[in-house]
Every structure is written in structure tokens, then in C-alpha cells.
Amino acid sequence: MLTMGSLFDGIGGFPLAAVRAGIEPLWASEIEAFPIEVTKRRFPNMVHVGDITKLDGAKLPPVDIICGGSPCQDCRWPERAPV
């Protein structure tokens, strides 16, 4: 079975697609608390490795595929103006 690591994981979209394709997600890097809780519920066996800027690739479990989403903090919907 192929394995995968996910950078900028968010709520686990890449791991979800991987599982549906028969790929096992082994680890994910994410810093936002709510998305991490979502992926912990969806993928209880996936290791959360934290902040990508603090990772040492030599210490990560080896995987066949590394995927990554673009950090999306700058793409959030604007706050609604007070009425």
C-alpha cells in the first residue's frame, strides 16, 4: 500500500482523497487547532507533526507521496460589516 504525508493539511482533504484511492495517510502538518481536531476525528491513526517551519524531514516517517495545500489564511472570506 502507498503511504502519504500531508503539508498544510487543513481539515484533511488530501488524506480523505488518499484513503478513497487506497493510500494510507501517515502524518499531517497543520497549525490551526480546529482543523487538527477535525482530522484527528476523521483519521485517528494519522500522526500530527505540527508546524512545517519546525519539521526535520529526516525525522518524519518515510512516505511514498507528499502533498500540500497552499496556506489559505489570506483567502478567508471578509468579515461582514456591522449593520
Short mmCIF file of N, CA and C in Angstrom, two decimals, residues 9-37:
data_model
loop_
_atom_site.label_atom_id
_atom_site.label_comp_id
_atom_site.label_asym_id
_atom_site.label_seq_id
_atom_site.Cartn_x
_atom_site.Cartn_y
_atom_site.Cartn_z
N ASP A 9 -2.20 20.80 6.00
CA ASP A 9 -3.27 19.81 5.90
C ASP A 9 -4.68 20.35 5.99
N GLY A 10 -4.90 21.43 6.71
CA GLY A 10 -6.26 21.93 6.85
C GLY A 10 -7.15 20.90 7.52
N ILE A 11 -8.34 20.65 6.96
CA ILE A 11 -9.27 19.69 7.55
C ILE A 11 -9.13 18.30 6.93
N GLY A 12 -8.02 18.04 6.26
CA GLY A 12 -7.74 16.69 5.80
C GLY A 12 -8.31 16.33 4.45
N GLY A 13 -8.42 17.28 3.55
CA GLY A 13 -8.94 16.98 2.21
C GLY A 13 -8.06 16.01 1.44
N PHE A 14 -6.75 16.23 1.51
CA PHE A 14 -5.84 15.32 0.80
C PHE A 14 -5.85 13.91 1.41
N PRO A 15 -5.79 13.78 2.74
CA PRO A 15 -5.90 12.43 3.31
C PRO A 15 -7.22 11.74 2.97
N LEU A 16 -8.31 12.50 2.92
CA LEU A 16 -9.59 11.90 2.56
C LEU A 16 -9.55 11.34 1.14
N ALA A 17 -9.02 12.12 0.21
CA ALA A 17 -8.88 11.64 -1.17
C ALA A 17 -7.94 10.44 -1.23
N ALA A 18 -6.88 10.48 -0.44
CA ALA A 18 -5.91 9.38 -0.43
C ALA A 18 -6.58 8.08 0.01
N VAL A 19 -7.32 8.13 1.11
CA VAL A 19 -7.99 6.93 1.62
C VAL A 19 -8.93 6.36 0.57
N ARG A 20 -9.65 7.23 -0.11
CA ARG A 20 -10.58 6.78 -1.15
C ARG A 20 -9.85 6.16 -2.34
N ALA A 21 -8.56 6.50 -2.50
CA ALA A 21 -7.75 5.94 -3.59
C ALA A 21 -6.90 4.75 -3.11
N GLY A 22 -7.11 4.33 -1.87
CA GLY A 22 -6.36 3.18 -1.35
C GLY A 22 -4.98 3.54 -0.83
N ILE A 23 -4.75 4.80 -0.49
CA ILE A 23 -3.46 5.28 0.03
C ILE A 23 -3.63 5.56 1.51
N GLU A 24 -2.64 5.19 2.31
CA GLU A 24 -2.72 5.39 3.76
C GLU A 24 -2.03 6.69 4.17
N PRO A 25 -2.76 7.65 4.73
CA PRO A 25 -2.12 8.88 5.24
C PRO A 25 -1.44 8.59 6.57
N LEU A 26 -0.13 8.84 6.65
CA LEU A 26 0.62 8.53 7.87
C LEU A 26 0.77 9.74 8.78
N TRP A 27 0.99 10.92 8.21
CA TRP A 27 1.20 12.10 9.03
C TRP A 27 0.70 13.35 8.32
N ALA A 28 0.47 14.40 9.13
CA ALA A 28 0.00 15.68 8.61
C ALA A 28 0.62 16.83 9.38
N SER A 29 0.88 17.92 8.68
CA SER A 29 1.39 19.14 9.29
C SER A 29 0.33 20.22 9.18
N GLU A 30 -0.08 20.73 10.32
CA GLU A 30 -1.09 21.80 10.39
C GLU A 30 -0.88 22.53 11.71
N ILE A 31 -1.20 23.84 11.76
CA ILE A 31 -1.02 24.60 12.99
C ILE A 31 -2.33 25.09 13.61
N GLU A 32 -3.41 25.09 12.85
CA GLU A 32 -4.69 25.58 13.36
C GLU A 32 -5.40 24.49 14.17
N ALA A 33 -5.85 24.84 15.38
CA ALA A 33 -6.43 23.87 16.31
C ALA A 33 -7.70 23.19 15.77
N PHE A 34 -8.64 23.96 15.23
CA PHE A 34 -9.89 23.35 14.78
C PHE A 34 -9.67 22.35 13.65
N PRO A 35 -8.91 22.68 12.60
CA PRO A 35 -8.67 21.67 11.56
C PRO A 35 -7.98 20.42 12.10
N ILE A 36 -7.07 20.58 13.05
CA ILE A 36 -6.40 19.42 13.63
C ILE A 36 -7.41 18.51 14.32
N GLU A 37 -8.35 19.10 15.06
CA GLU A 37 -9.37 18.30 15.73
C GLU A 37 -10.26 17.55 14.72
#
